[in-house]
Coordinates of C-alpha atoms in Angstrom, one line a residue:
X1 CA -6.2 -3.6 40.2
X2 CA -7.4 -0.1 41.5
X3 CA -11.4 0.2 40.7
X4 CA -10.7 2.2 37.6
X5 CA -8.6 0.2 35.8
X6 CA -11.1 -3.1 36.5
X7 CA -13.9 -1.3 35.4
X8 CA -12.1 0.2 32.1
X9 CA -11.2 -3.7 31.6
X10 CA -14.8 -4.7 32.5
X11 CA -15.8 -2.4 30.2
X12 CA -13.8 -3.1 27.3
X13 CA -14.9 -7.2 28.1
X14 CA -18.6 -5.9 27.6
X15 CA -18.9 -3.8 24.9
X16 CA -15.7 -5.0 22.4
X17 CA -15.6 -8.5 23.2
X18 CA -11.8 -8.1 24.3
X19 CA -10.2 -9.0 27.6
X20 CA -7.4 -5.8 27.7
X21 CA -4.6 -7.1 30.3
X22 CA -4.0 -3.9 32.4
X23 CA -1.0 -3.2 33.8
X24 CA -0.5 -0.8 36.7
X25 CA 2.5 0.9 38.1
X26 CA 3.2 2.5 41.4
X27 CA 5.4 5.3 39.9
X28 CA 2.7 6.2 37.6
X29 CA 1.7 6.8 33.8
X30 CA 0.1 10.0 34.0
X31 CA 2.1 11.4 31.2
X32 CA 3.2 9.7 27.8
X33 CA 6.9 10.1 28.8
X34 CA 6.6 8.3 32.1
X35 CA 4.0 5.0 30.5
X36 CA 7.4 5.2 28.6
X37 CA 9.3 4.9 31.1
X38 CA 7.6 2.4 33.4
X39 CA 6.4 0.2 30.1
X40 CA 9.9 0.2 28.6
X41 CA 8.6 1.3 25.3
X42 CA 9.0 4.4 23.2
X43 CA 7.0 6.8 23.7
X44 CA 5.9 7.5 20.3
X45 CA 4.1 3.9 21.2
X46 CA 1.9 5.7 24.1
X47 CA -1.5 6.2 22.5
X48 CA -2.5 9.5 24.2
X49 CA -6.4 10.5 24.2
X50 CA -6.9 13.9 23.9
X51 CA -10.1 15.4 24.8
X52 CA -10.9 18.4 22.7
X53 CA -13.3 20.9 22.6
X54 CA -14.6 22.5 19.3
X55 CA -16.4 25.3 19.0
X56 CA -18.6 27.1 15.7
X57 CA -19.1 24.2 14.6
X58 CA -21.3 24.1 10.9
X59 CA -23.0 21.4 10.2
X60 CA -25.0 23.0 8.0
X61 CA -28.4 22.4 10.3
X62 CA -28.7 18.4 8.6
X63 CA -29.2 17.9 12.1
X64 CA -27.6 14.6 11.0
X65 CA -27.0 12.7 14.1
X66 CA -22.7 12.9 13.9
X67 CA -22.6 14.5 17.1
X68 CA -21.2 17.4 15.8
X69 CA -22.9 20.8 15.5
X70 CA -24.7 21.9 18.4
X71 CA -22.5 24.8 19.5
X72 CA -19.3 23.3 21.8
X73 CA -18.6 20.0 21.0
X74 CA -16.2 17.5 22.6
X75 CA -13.6 15.2 20.2
X76 CA -11.0 12.7 21.0
X77 CA -7.7 12.6 19.4
X78 CA -5.6 9.8 20.0
X79 CA -1.8 10.4 19.5
X80 CA 1.7 9.0 19.2
X81 CA 2.9 10.6 22.7
X82 CA 5.5 11.8 20.7
X83 CA 3.5 14.1 18.6
X84 CA 1.9 17.3 20.0
X85 CA -1.7 18.0 19.0
X86 CA -2.3 20.9 16.4
X87 CA -5.8 22.3 17.3
X88 CA -5.8 24.1 14.4
X89 CA -5.5 21.6 12.6
X90 CA -8.2 19.2 14.5
X91 CA -10.8 22.7 14.2
X92 CA -9.6 22.5 10.1
X93 CA -10.5 18.5 10.3
X94 CA -14.1 18.8 12.3
X95 CA -15.3 22.1 10.4
X96 CA -14.9 24.1 13.8
X97 CA -13.5 27.8 14.1
X98 CA -11.8 26.8 16.7
X99 CA -10.8 24.4 19.1
X100 CA -8.7 24.1 22.7
X101 CA -8.2 21.7 25.0
X102 CA -11.9 20.5 26.9
X103 CA -12.3 21.0 30.5
X104 CA -11.2 18.5 33.3
X105 CA -14.7 18.4 34.7
X106 CA -16.4 18.3 31.5
X107 CA -14.0 16.1 30.4
X108 CA -14.2 13.7 33.6
X109 CA -18.9 14.6 33.7
X110 CA -19.1 13.6 29.2
X111 CA -16.3 11.3 28.7
X112 CA -16.9 9.2 32.2
X113 CA -12.8 9.5 33.0
X114 CA -10.3 11.1 34.2
X115 CA -7.3 13.6 32.4
X116 CA -4.4 11.4 32.8
X117 CA -6.3 8.3 32.8
X118 CA -8.8 8.7 29.8
X119 CA -8.8 5.7 27.8
X120 CA -8.8 6.1 24.5
X121 CA -11.9 3.3 24.3
X122 CA -15.2 2.8 27.4
X123 CA -16.1 6.6 27.6
X124 CA -19.6 7.0 28.6
X125 CA -20.3 9.2 25.7
X126 CA -19.4 8.5 21.6
X127 CA -17.3 10.5 20.5
X128 CA -15.9 11.7 17.3
X129 CA -12.4 10.7 17.1
X130 CA -9.1 10.7 14.7
X131 CA -6.4 8.7 15.0
X132 CA -3.0 9.5 15.0
X133 CA -1.1 7.2 11.9
X134 CA 2.5 7.5 13.7
X135 CA 1.4 4.6 15.7
X136 CA 0.6 2.6 13.4
X137 CA 4.3 2.1 12.6
X138 CA 4.8 -0.1 16.0
X139 CA 3.2 -3.7 16.8
X140 CA 2.5 -2.8 20.1
X141 CA 0.8 0.2 21.6
X142 CA -0.3 1.0 25.6
X143 CA -2.9 3.4 26.1
X144 CA -4.4 5.0 29.1
X145 CA -6.5 2.2 31.2
X146 CA -8.9 4.5 33.6
X147 CA -6.3 5.7 35.9
X148 CA -3.2 8.1 36.0
X149 CA -1.0 4.2 37.1
X150 CA -2.5 1.8 34.8
X151 CA -2.4 1.5 30.9
X152 CA -3.4 -1.3 28.3
X153 CA -1.0 -3.0 25.3
X154 CA -2.6 -3.3 21.9
X155 CA -2.5 -3.7 18.4
X156 CA -2.9 -0.5 17.2
X157 CA -5.0 -0.9 13.9
X158 CA -7.1 -2.6 16.2
X159 CA -7.1 0.1 18.5
X160 CA -7.8 2.2 15.7
X161 CA -11.2 -0.2 15.0
X162 CA -12.2 -0.4 18.4
X163 CA -12.2 2.9 18.6
X164 CA -14.0 3.8 15.4
X165 CA -11.6 6.6 14.7
X166 CA -10.8 7.8 11.6
X167 CA -6.1 7.6 10.4
X168 CA -5.4 11.8 10.3
X169 CA -2.3 13.1 10.9
X170 CA -3.4 16.2 12.9
X171 CA -0.1 16.6 15.1
X172 CA 2.6 19.5 14.9

């Protein structure tokens, strides 16, 4: 098993007490379509983790410790691979003036994983997270497991719980 995929599985066990079966594919799983082809499921059953950068967030200066409101903040969206994240809806949901795809270097530095393999769990920093309700239509969904060639299977409700994600539709 790839070192980073093994690290992901170990973190999941240490942090959440769950044993996740990591599946690796030579062809890669960097995109939702590639992951679905590799696993043999609908693209909509792929739980893609998208890290978004927010700007102009106003938390009212209350210092509530929610991690939002310090200028340029990161949040995560776990979306169905068949859906496209609506950045304007994400900005509105988090009370920001704008949202954009986060810089890959910043994702690696803050979240601890590189794009193409960012899992929905086991980040280096806690990120406010939203969960696409489309995913609950499936008995099993597949999320990235730390590399562009590894995924893990999980029940969508369990995934939302472990990720401490609010279920909200922020897709186009």
